[in-house]
Amino acid sequence: MLRMLLIFFTVLPTVSYASWNVVPDQTININVKYDQASNQFYDLSAFGSDLIEVSIVNGNEIKIKHGRDGYKGVVVPAYESHRYTRNSFPENRSHTLVGRSTNEAITIDIGRGSSKVMGMPTSNSINHYDGYGCSTTDTWTATFTNYEVFHSKTNSVYSGDWCIGRYSNLSQYGSFTFPNDGGQIGYIERYFKFSLDVINSMPLDEYVGTYLSHPTADVIRIGSSNFGRELYRYVISVNLKPSVNRFVIDNENISFSVNKQASQIKGKSQTGFDIRGSFHNSQAFDMTFNSSNSALCGEALCLLNSAAGTTIPYMVNVFDPATLLEKAVSRNGQKVTIYADQDYRLSGGLFFEFDTENTAVSGTFNDILTVRVELKLI
């Protein structure tokens, strides 16, 4: 008996139907302070990306350039087709920041500038065309075989735009993994614009909001699917913080006008002071007075004649412009509270006086009086 064993070999094409792994959402934190008195933003900082560049432009806009960290380490299977798309029309063009304490709201404009993102090694591609309000160009690099980089530039930062880049097929030689450096993958430019009239009228508070980008606004993705979509969460904090920018005493060298009356010697002098900064009407300030000679007068404010070794205690009356009262200071380290009677400025007065029954004192008396001003925060 003859038996025949037939073996059939079937060769099937290796086709991957796997999709991209998840592109995780990213959070970019932006923190800045604003001084209403000088109309200036300051202490600007940002974090949340391998690439962070942040600056104030035109006096009222925050510009941030950050990396494409969402794509870090993302694996794209072989044989997948992909395309570059930019469409910022679905994005919200404004956003609201809300005060933590006051619940007041500041509405800001949201803009989108230029962007760049790396493509992948490709075996072929179809020419791109531009849409509305922006233009896309692509360059090639030797870093990878047939490796593309897409650059998009908007015509107007605060208007929507739509660009469609190349439709490309991934190289047949294997899957592609994005680098672990968000700055190498590309960048996005964002703008956050404030109305100075609005922000100057707001109560002092920390205003916070979270803006979400549209997940398919600027992506490399499979066909027209949402695979590869990239979402950025921008947490924005603007602190309208009360502050003192300037404290000036009109005359720092005080000379007493001295009169001898019967068994007493009296001396008087005065000077004004001015406080400027970011604060509102009725803001409280603490003023503290320290005398360099206080130990010689039982911790009172003290004038000293160092040649004769004699002393004269004295006091200061602080004029409060809001209450129109004079608040007496006679002890070393004593603190009084005064209040602003207008926004951004407090102008008051210091009235010095002494009264001694020691008519035998004579000569030159001195003291170094240190005056400290602090915002009184509740």
Tab-separated table of C-alpha atoms in Angstrom:
chain	number	residue	atom	x	y	z
A	1	MET	CA	0.000	0.000	0.000
A	2	LEU	CA	1.305	3.342	-0.966
A	3	ARG	CA	0.597	6.166	1.335
A	4	MET	CA	1.192	9.770	0.405
A	5	LEU	CA	1.525	12.544	2.901
A	6	LEU	CA	0.668	15.886	1.499
A	7	ILE	CA	1.768	18.944	3.411
A	8	PHE	CA	0.344	22.296	2.466
A	9	PHE	CA	2.071	25.528	3.411
A	10	THR	CA	-0.013	28.620	3.519
A	11	VAL	CA	1.765	31.931	3.711
A	12	LEU	CA	-0.411	34.730	4.993
A	13	PRO	CA	0.623	38.382	4.877
A	14	THR	CA	1.587	39.822	8.185
A	15	VAL	CA	-0.955	42.529	8.766
A	16	SER	CA	-1.356	44.399	12.030
A	17	TYR	CA	-4.760	45.657	12.981
A	18	ALA	CA	-3.555	46.969	16.301
A	19	SER	CA	-4.069	50.623	17.071
A	20	TRP	CA	-1.921	53.171	18.824
A	21	ASN	CA	-1.534	52.880	22.540
A	22	VAL	CA	-3.258	55.630	24.526
A	23	VAL	CA	-1.849	59.133	24.265
A	24	PRO	CA	-2.186	60.335	27.879
A	25	ASP	CA	-3.617	63.748	28.674
A	26	GLN	CA	-1.061	66.317	29.782
A	27	THR	CA	-1.267	69.132	32.345
A	28	ILE	CA	0.587	72.424	31.930
A	29	ASN	CA	0.624	74.725	34.973
A	30	ILE	CA	1.003	78.488	34.486
A	31	ASN	CA	1.401	80.821	37.478
A	32	VAL	CA	1.736	84.595	37.434
A	33	LYS	CA	1.189	87.580	39.720
A	34	TYR	CA	-0.259	90.940	38.719
A	35	ASP	CA	0.333	94.357	40.260
A	36	GLN	CA	-2.650	96.658	39.752
A	37	ALA	CA	-0.665	99.723	40.818
A	38	SER	CA	1.947	99.363	38.067
A	39	ASN	CA	-0.221	97.442	35.555
A	40	GLN	CA	2.411	94.727	35.333
A	41	PHE	CA	2.512	90.941	35.380
A	42	TYR	CA	5.476	89.464	37.264
A	43	ASP	CA	6.850	86.225	38.763
A	44	LEU	CA	5.710	84.248	35.712
A	45	SER	CA	6.458	80.517	35.791
A	46	ALA	CA	5.256	77.327	34.106
A	47	PHE	CA	5.905	73.612	34.355
A	48	GLY	CA	4.571	70.310	33.021
A	49	SER	CA	6.619	69.669	29.872
A	50	ASP	CA	10.149	68.733	28.864
A	51	LEU	CA	10.141	71.953	26.839
A	52	ILE	CA	8.831	75.099	28.530
A	53	GLU	CA	9.312	78.676	27.333
A	54	VAL	CA	7.012	81.298	28.832
A	55	SER	CA	6.967	85.092	28.550
A	56	ILE	CA	4.814	88.228	28.797
A	57	VAL	CA	4.149	89.853	25.415
A	58	ASN	CA	2.476	93.185	24.663
A	59	GLY	CA	2.086	93.801	28.388
A	60	ASN	CA	-1.129	91.758	28.716
A	61	GLU	CA	-0.549	88.361	27.079
A	62	ILE	CA	1.083	85.197	28.374
A	63	LYS	CA	2.807	83.238	25.622
A	64	ILE	CA	3.835	79.666	26.335
A	65	LYS	CA	5.704	77.245	24.111
A	66	HIS	CA	5.707	73.659	25.346
A	67	GLY	CA	6.683	70.225	24.072
A	68	ARG	CA	4.439	67.471	22.730
A	69	ASP	CA	4.817	65.296	25.825
A	70	GLY	CA	1.578	63.441	25.134
A	71	TYR	CA	3.280	61.429	22.389
A	72	LYS	CA	6.282	60.390	24.488
A	73	GLY	CA	6.892	56.658	24.086
A	74	VAL	CA	3.723	56.101	22.045
A	75	VAL	CA	4.069	53.070	19.750
A	76	VAL	CA	2.518	53.048	16.268
A	77	PRO	CA	2.221	49.561	14.708
A	78	ALA	CA	3.658	48.768	11.292
A	79	TYR	CA	1.570	49.165	8.144
A	80	GLU	CA	-0.656	51.844	9.635
A	81	SER	CA	-1.606	54.825	7.523
A	82	HIS	CA	-1.527	58.166	9.274
A	83	ARG	CA	-2.013	61.812	8.604
A	84	TYR	CA	-1.262	65.185	10.084
A	85	THR	CA	-4.248	67.418	10.807
A	86	ARG	CA	-4.597	70.832	12.394
A	87	ASN	CA	-8.069	72.182	13.087
A	88	SER	CA	-8.419	74.723	15.874
A	89	PHE	CA	-11.956	75.833	14.970
A	90	PRO	CA	-13.567	73.521	17.589
A	91	GLU	CA	-11.516	75.077	20.390
A	92	ASN	CA	-13.007	77.627	22.762
A	93	ARG	CA	-11.579	81.070	22.078
A	94	SER	CA	-12.127	82.348	25.637
A	95	HIS	CA	-12.063	81.013	29.171
A	96	THR	CA	-13.009	82.185	32.664
A	97	LEU	CA	-10.799	82.365	35.754
A	98	VAL	CA	-12.631	82.457	39.084
A	99	GLY	CA	-11.452	84.024	42.363
A	100	ARG	CA	-10.887	81.533	45.162
A	101	SER	CA	-12.239	83.854	47.864
A	102	THR	CA	-14.434	86.357	46.053
A	103	ASN	CA	-15.883	84.068	43.344
A	104	GLU	CA	-15.470	86.979	40.936
A	105	ALA	CA	-14.630	86.067	37.321
A	106	ILE	CA	-12.054	87.214	34.777
A	107	THR	CA	-12.612	86.208	31.142
A	108	ILE	CA	-9.485	85.831	29.018
A	109	ASP	CA	-8.942	85.273	25.289
A	110	ILE	CA	-7.273	82.036	24.178
A	111	GLY	CA	-4.962	81.989	21.169
A	112	ARG	CA	-2.947	79.377	19.312
A	113	GLY	CA	0.315	80.155	17.560
A	114	SER	CA	2.697	78.022	15.558
A	115	SER	CA	3.181	74.313	16.141
A	116	LYS	CA	5.489	71.498	15.111
A	117	VAL	CA	5.192	67.744	15.379
A	118	MET	CA	7.322	64.911	14.030
A	119	GLY	CA	5.843	62.537	11.531
A	120	MET	CA	6.956	58.942	11.093
A	121	PRO	CA	9.070	56.991	8.615
A	122	THR	CA	6.882	56.673	5.539
A	123	SER	CA	6.863	54.619	2.383
A	124	ASN	CA	4.666	57.042	0.475
A	125	SER	CA	2.558	60.127	0.992
A	126	ILE	CA	-0.044	62.295	-0.689
A	127	ASN	CA	0.511	66.000	-1.127
A	128	HIS	CA	-1.025	68.182	1.521
A	129	TYR	CA	-3.112	71.281	1.061
A	130	ASP	CA	-3.765	74.233	3.304
A	131	GLY	CA	-7.151	75.085	4.695
A	132	TYR	CA	-8.250	78.356	6.248
A	133	GLY	CA	-6.209	80.800	8.274
A	134	CYS	CA	-2.979	78.809	8.453
A	135	SER	CA	-0.296	77.119	6.411
A	136	THR	CA	1.511	73.806	6.817
A	137	THR	CA	4.945	72.896	5.553
A	138	ASP	CA	6.841	69.661	5.948
A	139	THR	CA	10.564	69.058	6.055
A	140	TRP	CA	12.560	65.870	5.861
A	141	THR	CA	15.388	64.794	8.085
A	142	ALA	CA	17.975	62.053	8.041
A	143	THR	CA	17.279	61.157	11.675
A	144	PHE	CA	14.979	58.396	10.433
A	145	THR	CA	14.404	57.039	6.942
A	146	ASN	CA	11.920	59.259	5.101
A	147	TYR	CA	11.218	61.107	8.349
A	148	GLU	CA	8.863	64.086	8.199
A	149	VAL	CA	8.370	67.096	10.467
A	150	PHE	CA	5.177	69.137	10.114
A	151	HIS	CA	5.273	72.883	10.777
A	152	SER	CA	2.045	74.892	11.016
A	153	LYS	CA	1.766	78.643	11.242
A	154	THR	CA	-1.432	80.543	11.921
A	155	ASN	CA	-2.370	83.801	10.246
A	156	SER	CA	-4.122	85.134	13.356
A	157	VAL	CA	-3.407	83.892	16.879
A	158	TYR	CA	-6.914	84.524	18.213
A	159	SER	CA	-8.886	83.199	15.222
A	160	GLY	CA	-9.688	79.607	14.351
A	161	ASP	CA	-7.750	77.893	11.564
A	162	TRP	CA	-7.756	74.618	9.660
A	163	CYS	CA	-4.780	72.980	7.991
A	164	ILE	CA	-4.566	69.456	6.618
A	165	GLY	CA	-1.139	67.984	6.083
A	166	ARG	CA	0.046	64.894	4.257
A	167	TYR	CA	-1.696	61.554	4.197
A	168	SER	CA	1.124	59.059	4.679
A	169	ASN	CA	1.703	55.320	5.005
A	170	LEU	CA	3.959	54.090	7.770
A	171	SER	CA	7.135	52.381	6.608
A	172	GLN	CA	6.756	48.638	6.098
A	173	TYR	CA	10.002	47.991	7.945
A	174	GLY	CA	8.462	47.962	11.398
A	175	SER	CA	6.562	49.830	14.062
A	176	PHE	CA	7.520	53.330	15.190
A	177	THR	CA	8.029	54.583	18.736
A	178	PHE	CA	8.015	58.287	19.518
A	179	PRO	CA	11.038	59.548	21.528
A	180	ASN	CA	10.890	60.119	25.289
A	181	ASP	CA	11.631	63.827	24.927
A	182	GLY	CA	8.549	65.976	24.393
A	183	GLY	CA	10.671	68.822	23.055
A	184	GLN	CA	12.174	66.582	20.364
A	185	ILE	CA	8.720	65.467	19.233
A	186	GLY	CA	7.590	69.052	18.641
A	187	TYR	CA	5.952	72.052	20.271
A	188	ILE	CA	2.729	74.043	20.617
A	189	GLU	CA	2.444	77.799	21.156
A	190	ARG	CA	-0.424	79.093	23.275
A	191	TYR	CA	-1.521	82.638	24.130
A	192	PHE	CA	-3.641	83.830	27.056
A	193	LYS	CA	-4.743	87.456	26.723
A	194	PHE	CA	-6.041	89.653	29.562
A	195	SER	CA	-7.977	92.910	29.420
A	196	LEU	CA	-6.090	95.344	31.655
A	197	ASP	CA	-9.268	97.345	32.242
A	198	VAL	CA	-10.963	94.225	33.584
A	199	ILE	CA	-8.094	92.909	35.692
A	200	ASN	CA	-7.469	96.340	37.216
A	201	SER	CA	-11.091	96.514	38.356
A	202	MET	CA	-11.075	93.121	40.100
A	203	PRO	CA	-10.827	92.625	43.866
A	204	LEU	CA	-7.527	91.261	45.125
A	205	ASP	CA	-7.655	87.479	45.002
A	206	GLU	CA	-6.136	84.432	43.311
A	207	TYR	CA	-7.996	83.694	40.066
A	208	VAL	CA	-7.776	80.127	38.773
A	209	GLY	CA	-9.126	78.272	35.753
A	210	THR	CA	-8.457	75.108	33.754
A	211	TYR	CA	-8.584	75.326	29.961
A	212	LEU	CA	-8.818	72.150	27.866
A	213	SER	CA	-7.460	72.050	24.340
A	214	HIS	CA	-9.486	70.244	21.695
A	215	PRO	CA	-8.042	66.712	21.462
A	216	THR	CA	-7.819	66.688	17.667
A	217	ALA	CA	-6.785	70.302	17.156
A	218	ASP	CA	-3.241	69.476	16.065
A	219	VAL	CA	-2.394	65.774	15.817
A	220	ILE	CA	-0.782	62.860	14.058
A	221	ARG	CA	-3.511	60.250	13.867
A	222	ILE	CA	-4.707	57.147	12.019
A	223	GLY	CA	-6.830	58.117	9.048
A	224	SER	CA	-9.753	60.175	10.233
A	225	SER	CA	-10.020	58.333	13.554
A	226	ASN	CA	-9.318	59.787	16.974
A	227	PHE	CA	-6.413	57.440	17.638
A	228	GLY	CA	-3.416	59.590	18.409
A	229	ARG	CA	-5.515	62.474	19.703
A	230	GLU	CA	-3.647	64.703	22.127
A	231	LEU	CA	-5.292	66.708	24.919
A	232	TYR	CA	-3.599	69.403	27.020
A	233	ARG	CA	-5.000	70.753	30.251
A	234	TYR	CA	-3.789	74.286	31.067
A	235	VAL	CA	-4.155	75.220	34.743
A	236	ILE	CA	-3.833	79.018	34.959
A	237	SER	CA	-3.389	80.921	38.218
A	238	VAL	CA	-3.259	84.728	38.353
A	239	ASN	CA	-2.607	86.191	41.784
A	240	LEU	CA	-3.713	89.770	42.330
A	241	LYS	CA	-1.740	90.012	45.514
A	242	PRO	CA	-1.647	93.092	47.754
A	243	SER	CA	1.882	94.416	48.000
A	244	VAL	CA	3.937	97.448	49.010
A	245	ASN	CA	6.169	98.727	46.238
A	246	ARG	CA	7.332	101.949	47.854
A	247	PHE	CA	7.597	103.392	51.368
A	248	VAL	CA	9.127	106.846	51.575
A	249	ILE	CA	9.494	109.251	54.506
A	250	ASP	CA	9.631	112.859	53.355
A	251	ASN	CA	12.498	113.790	55.670
A	252	GLU	CA	14.669	111.063	57.157
A	253	ASN	CA	16.705	113.522	59.247
A	254	ILE	CA	14.383	114.947	61.883
A	255	SER	CA	15.349	118.125	63.766
A	256	PHE	CA	13.322	119.106	66.824
A	257	SER	CA	12.133	122.633	67.437
A	258	VAL	CA	12.892	123.081	71.174
A	259	ASN	CA	11.220	125.479	73.610
A	260	LYS	CA	11.984	126.016	77.296
A	261	GLN	CA	8.904	126.794	79.318
A	262	ALA	CA	9.383	127.420	83.064
A	263	SER	CA	10.460	124.061	84.449
A	264	GLN	CA	9.990	122.112	81.228
A	265	ILE	CA	11.719	121.649	77.913
A	266	LYS	CA	9.474	120.712	74.993
A	267	GLY	CA	10.466	119.598	71.518
A	268	LYS	CA	8.402	118.981	68.396
A	269	SER	CA	8.974	117.902	64.799
A	270	GLN	CA	7.038	116.290	61.993
A	271	THR	CA	7.354	114.695	58.582
A	272	GLY	CA	5.085	112.988	56.079
A	273	PHE	CA	5.272	109.497	54.634
A	274	ASP	CA	3.923	107.843	51.516
A	275	ILE	CA	3.076	104.182	50.849
A	276	ARG	CA	2.475	102.987	47.278
A	277	GLY	CA	1.580	99.551	46.019
A	278	SER	CA	-1.090	97.144	44.904
A	279	PHE	CA	-3.832	97.544	47.498
A	280	HIS	CA	-7.332	98.938	47.750
A	281	ASN	CA	-9.091	101.534	49.845
A	282	SER	CA	-9.341	100.460	53.527
A	283	GLN	CA	-6.325	98.142	53.289
A	284	ALA	CA	-4.783	97.819	56.764
A	285	PHE	CA	-1.075	98.349	57.448
A	286	ASP	CA	0.946	97.694	60.569
A	287	MET	CA	3.665	100.225	61.414
A	288	THR	CA	6.324	99.181	63.925
A	289	PHE	CA	8.842	101.538	65.576
A	290	ASN	CA	12.234	100.543	67.004
A	291	SER	CA	14.597	102.926	68.813
A	292	SER	CA	18.331	102.175	68.866
A	293	ASN	CA	18.646	103.741	72.368
A	294	SER	CA	15.572	102.157	73.957
A	295	ALA	CA	17.554	100.109	76.492
A	296	LEU	CA	18.761	103.370	78.087
A	297	CYS	CA	15.201	104.626	78.641
A	298	GLY	CA	13.489	101.526	79.968
A	299	GLU	CA	12.463	100.382	76.445
A	300	ALA	CA	10.904	103.738	75.579
A	301	LEU	CA	11.775	105.601	72.397
A	302	CYS	CA	14.904	107.417	73.465
A	303	LEU	CA	17.134	110.350	72.471
A	304	LEU	CA	20.745	110.112	73.684
A	305	ASN	CA	23.477	112.666	74.285
A	306	SER	CA	26.390	110.266	74.038
A	307	ALA	CA	28.944	112.843	75.230
A	308	ALA	CA	27.078	113.614	78.467
A	309	GLY	CA	25.390	110.242	78.848
A	310	THR	CA	21.970	111.857	79.278
A	311	THR	CA	18.713	110.751	77.690
A	312	ILE	CA	15.265	112.107	76.819
A	313	PRO	CA	12.276	109.808	76.157
A	314	TYR	CA	10.089	110.842	73.227
A	315	MET	CA	6.955	109.671	71.400
A	316	VAL	CA	5.548	109.564	67.874
A	317	ASN	CA	1.950	110.215	66.874
A	318	VAL	CA	1.053	108.487	63.603
A	319	PHE	CA	-1.635	110.209	61.534
A	320	ASP	CA	-4.089	107.715	60.011
A	321	PRO	CA	-5.641	109.297	56.861
A	322	ALA	CA	-8.637	106.932	56.866
A	323	THR	CA	-9.758	107.573	60.466
A	324	LEU	CA	-8.203	111.062	60.785
A	325	LEU	CA	-6.847	109.966	64.160
A	326	GLU	CA	-3.355	110.233	65.604
A	327	LYS	CA	-2.124	106.968	67.114
A	328	ALA	CA	0.543	107.304	69.785
A	329	VAL	CA	3.755	105.267	69.899
A	330	SER	CA	6.053	105.550	72.922
A	331	ARG	CA	7.527	102.066	73.447
A	332	ASN	CA	10.241	100.262	71.543
A	333	GLY	CA	8.759	97.703	69.135
A	334	GLN	CA	5.266	99.148	69.502
A	335	LYS	CA	2.900	98.548	66.598
A	336	VAL	CA	-0.045	100.628	65.379
A	337	THR	CA	-2.507	99.875	62.586
A	338	ILE	CA	-3.474	102.463	59.994
A	339	TYR	CA	-5.698	102.251	56.909
A	340	ALA	CA	-5.516	103.421	53.307
A	341	ASP	CA	-8.074	106.033	52.311
A	342	GLN	CA	-7.658	105.412	48.563
A	343	ASP	CA	-6.560	102.715	46.135
A	344	TYR	CA	-2.825	102.117	45.633
A	345	ARG	CA	-1.675	104.930	47.954
A	346	LEU	CA	-1.566	105.905	51.622
A	347	SER	CA	-0.218	109.305	52.677
A	348	GLY	CA	0.146	109.954	56.395
A	349	GLY	CA	2.223	111.878	58.911
A	350	LEU	CA	4.615	111.295	61.819
A	351	PHE	CA	4.523	113.832	64.653
A	352	PHE	CA	7.440	113.671	67.119
A	353	GLU	CA	7.454	115.262	70.552
A	354	PHE	CA	9.194	115.140	73.907
A	355	ASP	CA	8.515	116.862	77.209
A	356	THR	CA	11.094	116.728	80.001
A	357	GLU	CA	11.273	118.424	83.381
A	358	ASN	CA	15.044	118.172	83.431
A	359	THR	CA	15.929	121.723	82.465
A	360	ALA	CA	19.614	121.002	82.982
A	361	VAL	CA	19.896	118.856	79.858
A	362	SER	CA	21.808	120.389	77.009
A	363	GLY	CA	23.785	119.412	73.952
A	364	THR	CA	22.948	117.323	70.904
A	365	PHE	CA	20.674	114.305	71.248
A	366	ASN	CA	20.248	111.582	68.625
A	367	ASP	CA	18.388	108.381	67.944
A	368	ILE	CA	18.084	105.993	65.019
A	369	LEU	CA	14.406	105.156	64.666
A	370	THR	CA	13.549	102.260	62.363
A	371	VAL	CA	10.022	102.296	60.940
A	372	ARG	CA	8.648	99.133	59.332
A	373	VAL	CA	5.485	98.937	57.241
A	374	GLU	CA	3.678	95.648	56.618
A	375	LEU	CA	0.489	94.764	54.824
A	376	LYS	CA	-1.957	93.372	57.328
A	377	LEU	CA	-3.493	90.296	55.736
A	378	ILE	CA	-6.430	88.528	57.301
